[in-house]
Coordinates of C-alpha atoms in Angstrom, one line a residue:
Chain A
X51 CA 42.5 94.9 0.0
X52 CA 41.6 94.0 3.3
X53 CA 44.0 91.0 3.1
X54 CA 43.3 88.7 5.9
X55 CA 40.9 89.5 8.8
X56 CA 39.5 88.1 12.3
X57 CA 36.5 88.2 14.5
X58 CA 36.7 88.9 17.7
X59 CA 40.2 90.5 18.3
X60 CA 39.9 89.5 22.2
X61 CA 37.2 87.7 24.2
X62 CA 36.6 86.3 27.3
X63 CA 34.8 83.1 27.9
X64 CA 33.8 80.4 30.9
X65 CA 34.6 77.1 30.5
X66 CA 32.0 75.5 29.1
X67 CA 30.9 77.8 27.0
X68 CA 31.1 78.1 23.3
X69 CA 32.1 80.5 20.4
X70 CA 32.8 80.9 16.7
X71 CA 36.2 82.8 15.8
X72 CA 35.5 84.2 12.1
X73 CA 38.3 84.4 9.3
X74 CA 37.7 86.2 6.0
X75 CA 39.7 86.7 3.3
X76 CA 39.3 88.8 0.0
X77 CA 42.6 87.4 -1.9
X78 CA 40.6 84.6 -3.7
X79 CA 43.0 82.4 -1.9
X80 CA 42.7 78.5 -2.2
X81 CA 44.0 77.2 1.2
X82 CA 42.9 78.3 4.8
X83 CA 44.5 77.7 8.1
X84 CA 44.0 78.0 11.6
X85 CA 46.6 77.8 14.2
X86 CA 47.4 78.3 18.1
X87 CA 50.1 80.3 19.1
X88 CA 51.9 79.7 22.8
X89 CA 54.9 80.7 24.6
X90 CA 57.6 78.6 23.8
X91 CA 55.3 75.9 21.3
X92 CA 55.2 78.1 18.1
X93 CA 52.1 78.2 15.5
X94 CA 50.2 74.7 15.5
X95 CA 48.0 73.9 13.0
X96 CA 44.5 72.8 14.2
X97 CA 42.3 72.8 10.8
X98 CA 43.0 73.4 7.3
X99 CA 41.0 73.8 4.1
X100 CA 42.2 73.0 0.1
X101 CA 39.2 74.8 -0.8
X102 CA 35.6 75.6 -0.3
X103 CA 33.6 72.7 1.2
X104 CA 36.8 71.2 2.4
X105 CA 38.7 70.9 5.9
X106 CA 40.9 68.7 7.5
X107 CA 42.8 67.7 11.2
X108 CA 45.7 69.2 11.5
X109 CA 48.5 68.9 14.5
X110 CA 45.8 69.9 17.4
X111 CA 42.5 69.6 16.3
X112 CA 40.9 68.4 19.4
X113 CA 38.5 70.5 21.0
X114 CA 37.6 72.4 17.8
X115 CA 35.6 72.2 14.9
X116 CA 35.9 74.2 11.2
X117 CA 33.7 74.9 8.0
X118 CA 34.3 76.7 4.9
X119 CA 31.3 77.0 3.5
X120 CA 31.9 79.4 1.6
X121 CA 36.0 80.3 -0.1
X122 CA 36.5 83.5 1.5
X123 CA 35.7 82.1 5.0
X124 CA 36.8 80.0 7.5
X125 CA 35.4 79.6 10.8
X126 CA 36.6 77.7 14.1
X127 CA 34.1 76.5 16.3
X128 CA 34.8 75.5 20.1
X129 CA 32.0 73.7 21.9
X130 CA 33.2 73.2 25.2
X131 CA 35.6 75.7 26.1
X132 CA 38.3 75.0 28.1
X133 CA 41.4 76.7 29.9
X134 CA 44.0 74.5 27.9
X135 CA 42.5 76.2 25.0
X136 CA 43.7 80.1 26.3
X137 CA 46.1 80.7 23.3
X138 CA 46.6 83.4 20.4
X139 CA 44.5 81.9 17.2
X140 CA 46.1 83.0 14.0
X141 CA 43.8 82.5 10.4
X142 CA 46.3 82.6 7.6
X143 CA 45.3 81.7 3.9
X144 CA 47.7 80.9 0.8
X145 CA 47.0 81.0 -3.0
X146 CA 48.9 77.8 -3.3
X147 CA 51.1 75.2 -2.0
X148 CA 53.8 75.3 -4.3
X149 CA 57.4 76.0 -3.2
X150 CA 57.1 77.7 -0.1
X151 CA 53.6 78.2 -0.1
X152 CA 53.1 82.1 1.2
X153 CA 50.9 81.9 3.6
X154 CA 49.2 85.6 4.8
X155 CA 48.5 85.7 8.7
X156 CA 45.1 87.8 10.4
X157 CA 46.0 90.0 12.8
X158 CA 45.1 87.2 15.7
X159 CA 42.3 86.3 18.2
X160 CA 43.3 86.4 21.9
X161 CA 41.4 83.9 23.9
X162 CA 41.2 83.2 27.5
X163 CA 39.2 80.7 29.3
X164 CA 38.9 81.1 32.8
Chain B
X3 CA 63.0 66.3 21.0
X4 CA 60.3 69.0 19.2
X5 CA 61.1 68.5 15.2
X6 CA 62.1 72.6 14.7
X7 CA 64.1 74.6 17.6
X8 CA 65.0 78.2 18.4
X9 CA 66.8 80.0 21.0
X10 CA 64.0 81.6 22.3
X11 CA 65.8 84.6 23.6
X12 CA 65.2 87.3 24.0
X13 CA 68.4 88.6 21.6
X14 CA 69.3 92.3 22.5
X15 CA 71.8 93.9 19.8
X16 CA 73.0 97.8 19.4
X17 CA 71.3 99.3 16.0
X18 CA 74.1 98.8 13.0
X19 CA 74.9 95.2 14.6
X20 CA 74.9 92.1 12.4
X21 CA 72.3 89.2 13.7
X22 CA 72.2 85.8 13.3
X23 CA 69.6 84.4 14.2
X24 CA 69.2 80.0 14.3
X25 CA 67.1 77.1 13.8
X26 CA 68.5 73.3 13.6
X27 CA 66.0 70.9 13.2
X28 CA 65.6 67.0 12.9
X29 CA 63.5 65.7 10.0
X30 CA 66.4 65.0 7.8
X31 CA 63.1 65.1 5.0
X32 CA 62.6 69.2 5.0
X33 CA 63.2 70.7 1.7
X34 CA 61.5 74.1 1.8
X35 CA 62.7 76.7 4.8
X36 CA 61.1 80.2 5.2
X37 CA 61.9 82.8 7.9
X38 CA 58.6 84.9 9.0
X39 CA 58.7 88.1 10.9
X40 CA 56.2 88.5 14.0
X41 CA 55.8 92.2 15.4
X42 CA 54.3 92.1 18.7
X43 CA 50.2 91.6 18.6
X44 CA 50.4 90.9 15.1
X45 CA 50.2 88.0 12.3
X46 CA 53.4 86.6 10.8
X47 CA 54.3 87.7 7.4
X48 CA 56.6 85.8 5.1
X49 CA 60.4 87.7 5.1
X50 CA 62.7 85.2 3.1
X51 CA 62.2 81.4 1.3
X52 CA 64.4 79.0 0.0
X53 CA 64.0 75.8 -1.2
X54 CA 67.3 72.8 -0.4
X55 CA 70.4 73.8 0.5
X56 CA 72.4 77.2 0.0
X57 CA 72.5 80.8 0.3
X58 CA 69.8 84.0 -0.4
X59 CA 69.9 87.6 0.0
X60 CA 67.5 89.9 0.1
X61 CA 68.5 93.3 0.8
X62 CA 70.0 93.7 4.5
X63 CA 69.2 89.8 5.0
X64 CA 70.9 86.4 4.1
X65 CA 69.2 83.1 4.5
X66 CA 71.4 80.0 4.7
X67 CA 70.7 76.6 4.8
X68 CA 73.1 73.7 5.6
X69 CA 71.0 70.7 5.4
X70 CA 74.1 68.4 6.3
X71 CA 74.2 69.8 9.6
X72 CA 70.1 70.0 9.7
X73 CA 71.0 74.1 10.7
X74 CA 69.3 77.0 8.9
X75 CA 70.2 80.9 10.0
X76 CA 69.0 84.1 9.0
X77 CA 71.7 86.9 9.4
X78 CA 70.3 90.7 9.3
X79 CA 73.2 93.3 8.5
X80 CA 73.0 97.0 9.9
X81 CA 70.3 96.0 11.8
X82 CA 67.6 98.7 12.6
X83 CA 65.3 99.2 15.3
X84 CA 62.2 98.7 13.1
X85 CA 63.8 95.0 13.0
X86 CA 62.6 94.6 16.5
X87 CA 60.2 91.7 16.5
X88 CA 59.9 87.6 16.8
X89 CA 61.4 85.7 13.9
X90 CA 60.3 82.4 13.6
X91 CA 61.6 79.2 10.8
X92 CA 58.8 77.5 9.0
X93 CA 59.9 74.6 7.0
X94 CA 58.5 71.6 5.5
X95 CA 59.1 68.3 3.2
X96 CA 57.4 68.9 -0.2
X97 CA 55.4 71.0 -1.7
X98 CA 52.2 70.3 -0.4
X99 CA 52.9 69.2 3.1
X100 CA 52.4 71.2 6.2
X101 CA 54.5 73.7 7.2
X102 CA 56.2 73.3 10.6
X103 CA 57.1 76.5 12.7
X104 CA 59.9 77.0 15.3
X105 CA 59.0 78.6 18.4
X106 CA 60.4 81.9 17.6
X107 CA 63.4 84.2 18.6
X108 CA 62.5 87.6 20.0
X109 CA 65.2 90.5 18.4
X110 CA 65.4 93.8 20.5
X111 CA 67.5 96.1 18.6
X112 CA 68.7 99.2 20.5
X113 CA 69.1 102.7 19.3

């Protein structure tokens, strides 16, 4: 098991531009999350799913756009790129949210917009 | 006032040292607390969860939570230098709310 990837590991973009981070996982997990790690904030959420064909806002969802078409993926879309948005982007997925809810982190996406 | 807070350190210890490591927080609502483990460039992964107040152990660490004081600590006994890494609390109100994250402590343990 693969457990949780993410596409790209590190890119570069302009502001302005636009790009599509890529999570997969092969855990048959329910729930899917994307969050923005930086320096002295912590992991916010920006979009979750409950399942596929679902999404919803989470803490910082401005700026950025999801689908889960399909269970085992989750993408992030950002249409306008900008330098607020240079940050660490973490995909994690959970079976469940019972109890604490496990939830199994991607290795991480390291933007910067310049 | 952010709702979950660290010391951000960085927290240097000698290997063998006992750590304790903090997170008070302010929604008075928070029922489930979970310590994750952060090595650098890499995910989270889940280390220790409990649910209300009270004391767990697994292995060489002890999660404690003291709702009354809105204080929760993770204490690592003969700490190693694979223990090295960014610890961050996760907690959140039921079930099937959102999880809120601290910002993280960084841990440097020295051989």
């Amino acid at each position: 098991n693969a457990g949780v990837t993410q596409t790209p590991k590190f890119r570069v973009l302009k502001t302005g531009q636009s790009m599509t981070l890529l999570c997969a996982q092969d855990m048959n997990h329910e729930y899917m999350y994307w969050y923005r790690q930086d320096p002295g904030m912590g992991l916010r959420l920006i979009h979750y799913s409950v399942g596929e064909g679902t999404t919803a806002k989470g803490e910082v969802p401005d700026g950025y756009n999801v689908s889960r078409l399909k269970k085992q993926n989750f993408l992030l879309g950002l249409e306008s790129a900008a330098p607020s948005q240079t940050s660490v982007y973490f995909c994690a997925s959970s079976l469940s949210q019972v109890g604490g809810g496990t939830q199994y982190f991607g290795p991480g996406t390291r933007l910067l917009v310049l | 006032q952010k709702e979950v807070e660290q010391d951000p350190g960085p927290l240097s210890v000698p290997e063998g040292a006992i750590v304790s490591l903090n997170c008070t927080y302010s929604n008075s609502a928070f029922q489930y607390f979970m310590w994750y483990r952060q090595y650098s460039r890499k995910g989270p992964e889940l280390l220790m969860y409990t649910y209300s107040s009270g004391n767990k152990e697994d292995g060489r660490f002890t999660a404690q939570v003291d709702k009354s004081s809105k204080y929760i600590s993770l204490f690592i006994r003969d700490s190693q230098p694979s223990d090295s890494a960014t610890y961050l609390c996760a907690m959140k109100e039921t079930s099937y709310d959102k999880v809120i994250f601290g910002p993280g402590t960084s841990l440097s343990v020295i051989p």
